[in-house]
Amino acid sequence: MEKATVVIIGGGATGLGILRDLSMRGVKALLIEKKDLINGASSRYHGLLHSGGRYAVKDKEAARECIIENQILCKIGKGCVEPCGGMFTRLDIDDPAYEELWIKGCADSGIEATPITLDEAFKLEPRLSRKHVKSAYLVPDAAIDGFRMAWQLIDSSRRYGGRFKTYTEVIGFDTVNGELRGVKVRNQFTGETYEIGCDIVVNAAGGWAGFIGKLAGVEIGVQPDKGTLIAFNQRIVNHVVNRLHKSSDGDIFVPHGSITILGTSSMSIPDPEDTSTSRAEVENLLKIGEQTFENLRDFRILRAFAGSRPLYIPPGGASGRGASRGFAIIDHERDGLKGFFTIVGGKFTTFRLMAEKICDQICAKLNVTEKCRTAEEPIVPEVSQADKERARKFFPSYGTELAATRLGVERFKRVVERLESDVESRELICECENVTRAEVEEICKEDTIFNIDDVRRRTRIGMGTCQGNFCSFRATAVFADMGGNSMAKDSLVRLREFLQGRWKGIRPVLLGRTLRESEMTRSIYELSMNVTGGEPQ
Amino acid sequence: MNDMTKAIFTGDRCLSCTSCMASCPVMAAIKDYRGPKLVAPAHGRLHFSQADIETTLEFCSNCKTCDRACPSGVAVSTLNMLQRAEYYKTHKHTRAEEMLAHNERMANLIRKIPFGATFANIGVNIGKTLNVFDKLGIAGERNMPTYAATPFKNLFRRIKQSTSGKKIVLFTGCYINDNEPQVGEAFVKVMNANGYEVLIDENFNCCGSPLVSMGFLDEARAHAGNNVARILDWKKKNIPVVTPCTSCSLMLKAEYHELFGEDVMYEAAQNVYDAFEFLELLQERGEFNDNLKPLNQKFLYHVPCHLKSQAIGLPAVNILEEISGVKVQTADADCCGIAGNYGFRKDKYEISMKIGKKLFERVKQKDFDKVISDCGTCRIQIHHGTDIKPCHPIEILAEAY
Ligand SMILES: Cc1cc2nc3c(=O)[nH]c(=O)nc-3n(C[C@H](O)[C@H](O)[C@H](O)COP(=O)(O)OP(=O)(O)OC[C@H]3O[C@@H](n4cnc5c(N)ncnc54)[C@H](O)[C@@H]3O)c2cc1C
Ligand code: SF4
Ligand code: SF4
């Protein structure tokens, strides 16, 4: 039987943070994820590395955690954090009294909030509404990319012996006399089920944590809380732009690489699998968003998407925006189940801290005395300037830096070599996000890639302007050629499922130019390739 | 104007459809150019990621074919020119670029060469006779542009016109002023015949088109500022500004506000007309003088890219066909390849000639009496590529009055 000291359930930010932390302390840990990594909230989120400003009035404790973690991640996460800075803007319709409370809250929580003149604000963010914006402050918000961070945490964990399995679902537990001995899992492709022996299980399944609890026979108050987000085709903002008012829907814009994300909303739902979005939700977000950016509707929308926050509801607590954004660690020994831990709630921003806290408890149980080192060591080493210089000769312009952080030192080196020796590998698979064939080939070869969406999350193909129009068939062909598993050969199915995935996010925003784009997709795939995508989902 | 309708923001409209790539004449001629969609709209989204430059952007000739091919109204070539100007913020211009961007410097250089103007006027081959241009990086194969003994400005003073309540201002443009004053004279004759008195405004600058395509954007901006103020002045007096040079008119009508985005530029544009566009307007109002001598001739018309970009149809064809006996056939052979000063660069000469091949072949069929084209550099290119000397359509019309 396969064995590990600790099995972690869930490949979101929380689970990955724990895998890295335990591995660095020398604990044999294995992470189990039922789909690809960051299948849950950790990619279906806003991408804001909070300064804490958002919580400065309501929850100073959370605000303080945020600013500390923000500073740590800016230091250790150079490959996934973009230190773009943030701005809080109060509009004419917002309560000026809140501004006073907020200034004080920031000061109390150790968040530097620098007032700026409106002229400065408009210079930094030219698209802000001159009519409505009344005051502005700069804060140290940043943008953080869940896709890159996830795989960087994996690279980091692997260096310390950490292991993981994707597309493997936890379906049950093996307990003997109230003590956990292992987990039962199922391979999602083959259907094969088997057991993995372990001493400790960490339930880091986010919005699914309650379901995992049920499998283990314990009650966990987790309320999946759905938030919808809109991705725009380009950077509308240079900073994270927040509304300076009591936190509400649609009041944050995050510049996320080449795009901008506007969000979000808050809606309790029974099942975190529900990632649907609707025209009404999109409309609601636009209505609020255009108070800050008057011309918002003139910007091209790429898609809408949604994820579920794992809100922890202690018995009798509030849900929705009223619920705490703090996190909870539960040692289920209290419920009579030894060796079973749950960690829920919190934020992406605080994943490292959450991991540190729970790993301290786990290590105490295991008599491991190693201290947490995750705050000091960079997640992954940086690609050297020399390697980047060499790469610039072969990479498309504006492509080197982004590819370097996506790929990391080793893969980047291999990709550059490939580009150098094989001229044809320099062609672009994805023209919108500037992804070369060499990079796609490098990723397709990895044994964690089972479909084109997996390639997308690693490379950003299909995530730009055309949403897969031209890269879908090219990437499918490369995967069919390079992929090491039988999934790769079934290329028509792969192409279809990828297009369906793109379509899902486009459908609720099928207006104006997005509609025109879709018609082009349809004509390319339906008329010239006879690929219709199958039944509507 | 709503901010978002400004050209500099049109990159966001790109559907990534590739029409622009399929129609770009430079891409068809040389593989090294990455192509319009991949430079302006696609890279525009990625500028945030690092300080960089698309080096193959130097291949873009600013012919604007991509803009016309685009179904989404992306001002691709303008975005390209803005990027090119970014490049020159940190890079020096070559001497050839300096020279070719500034018509007056070219003229001075030629005047300084002993017998320069004479050589030029007998159409000598630059490279073979005088190594000067070749060394500068200007295509040695090109004939030196011929310089008129008397620039149009001076000729104009001698032209006798009767005063009229109906006036227009002629925006002469450098090429007509320095090289082909006879086009200016023809223009005056045509306008007079239509009851208009022609004025010229000596305070106009070069429209700036060569400056833009060579990346001297600040200088072009200064020219635009002056010219726009002048145009608005004339507008106040209800006097339209008309030009027979299609690159000048495109610049004044569209490129200023596309590049620099100021509302006054848009306003000034409303007072500028291409020469034949203006005549067509007269025709629509029933004011065109159609008392024309018959002329039994067939013309092959090469439509300049920069006229196509104005989206005003082919007014010259419409007007010339008013002359009985005249037949105009369009050459229908795409870009001529010279694109202003582009084809004068040594390193772009071959590309330029390759692009022009289709047109040259069409012209060489010689199934017509004369080739006509409204653009001065198109005429240079056709002459160079075929040994057949074209003229401006306004010269034909002037003949008929
Ligand atoms: C719309 C929205 C916007 C947000 N914006 C921000 C923000 O800007 N900044 C910020 O700091 N935070 C933000 N958050 C919060 C943040 O995204 C989450 O708190 C965080 O990502 C949770 O991570 P997690 O690992 O706990 O859960 P998840 O990322 O949801 O991971 C849980 C994982 O468990 C897996 N799993 C479930 N069941 C099983 C099983 N049986 N077997 C194996 N695996 C299983 C799932 O597939 C999933 O991958 C946002 C959240 C939402 C919803
Ligand atoms: S302006 Fe002409 S050369 Fe430049 S990209 Fe457009 S079509 Fe090609
Ligand atoms: S033609 Fe227009 S929409 Fe199509 S790719 Fe080119 S710029 Fe984009």
PDB file of C-alpha atoms and ligand atoms in Angstrom, chain B residues 13-20 37 41 69-72 74 76, ligand 3:
ATOM      1  CA  ARG B  13     -11.650  46.018 -30.520  1.00  0.00           C
ATOM      2  CA  CYS B  14      -9.397  43.482 -32.203  1.00  0.00           C
ATOM      3  CA  LEU B  15     -11.078  40.117 -32.721  1.00  0.00           C
ATOM      4  CA  SER B  16      -7.787  38.570 -33.687  1.00  0.00           C
ATOM      5  CA  CYS B  17      -9.395  37.626 -36.994  1.00  0.00           C
ATOM      6  CA  THR B  18      -6.161  37.885 -39.022  1.00  0.00           C
ATOM      7  CA  SER B  19      -7.666  39.838 -41.957  1.00  0.00           C
ATOM      8  CA  CYS B  20      -5.016  42.488 -41.520  1.00  0.00           C
ATOM      9  CA  LYS B  37      -2.314  42.084 -35.585  1.00  0.00           C
ATOM     10  CA  PRO B  41      -3.315  44.954 -30.905  1.00  0.00           C
ATOM     11  CA  ALA B  69      -8.995  45.270 -43.977  1.00  0.00           C
ATOM     12  CA  CYS B  70     -10.006  45.364 -40.338  1.00  0.00           C
ATOM     13  CA  PRO B  71     -13.680  44.545 -39.748  1.00  0.00           C
ATOM     14  CA  SER B  72     -13.530  45.997 -36.250  1.00  0.00           C
ATOM     15  CA  VAL B  74      -8.792  48.953 -35.265  1.00  0.00           C
ATOM     16  CA  VAL B  76      -3.628  49.214 -36.641  1.00  0.00           C
TER      17      VAL B  76
HETATM   18  S1  SF4 C   3      -8.140  42.830 -38.977  1.00  0.00           S
HETATM   19 FE1  SF4 C   3      -8.637  44.029 -37.159  1.00  0.00          FE
HETATM   20  S2  SF4 C   3      -9.780  42.619 -35.840  1.00  0.00           S
HETATM   21 FE2  SF4 C   3      -8.769  41.385 -37.404  1.00  0.00          FE
HETATM   22  S3  SF4 C   3      -6.834  40.768 -36.435  1.00  0.00           S
HETATM   23 FE3  SF4 C   3      -6.407  42.622 -37.606  1.00  0.00          FE
HETATM   24  S4  SF4 C   3      -6.672  44.284 -36.119  1.00  0.00           S
HETATM   25 FE4  SF4 C   3      -7.629  42.485 -35.252  1.00  0.00          FE
END
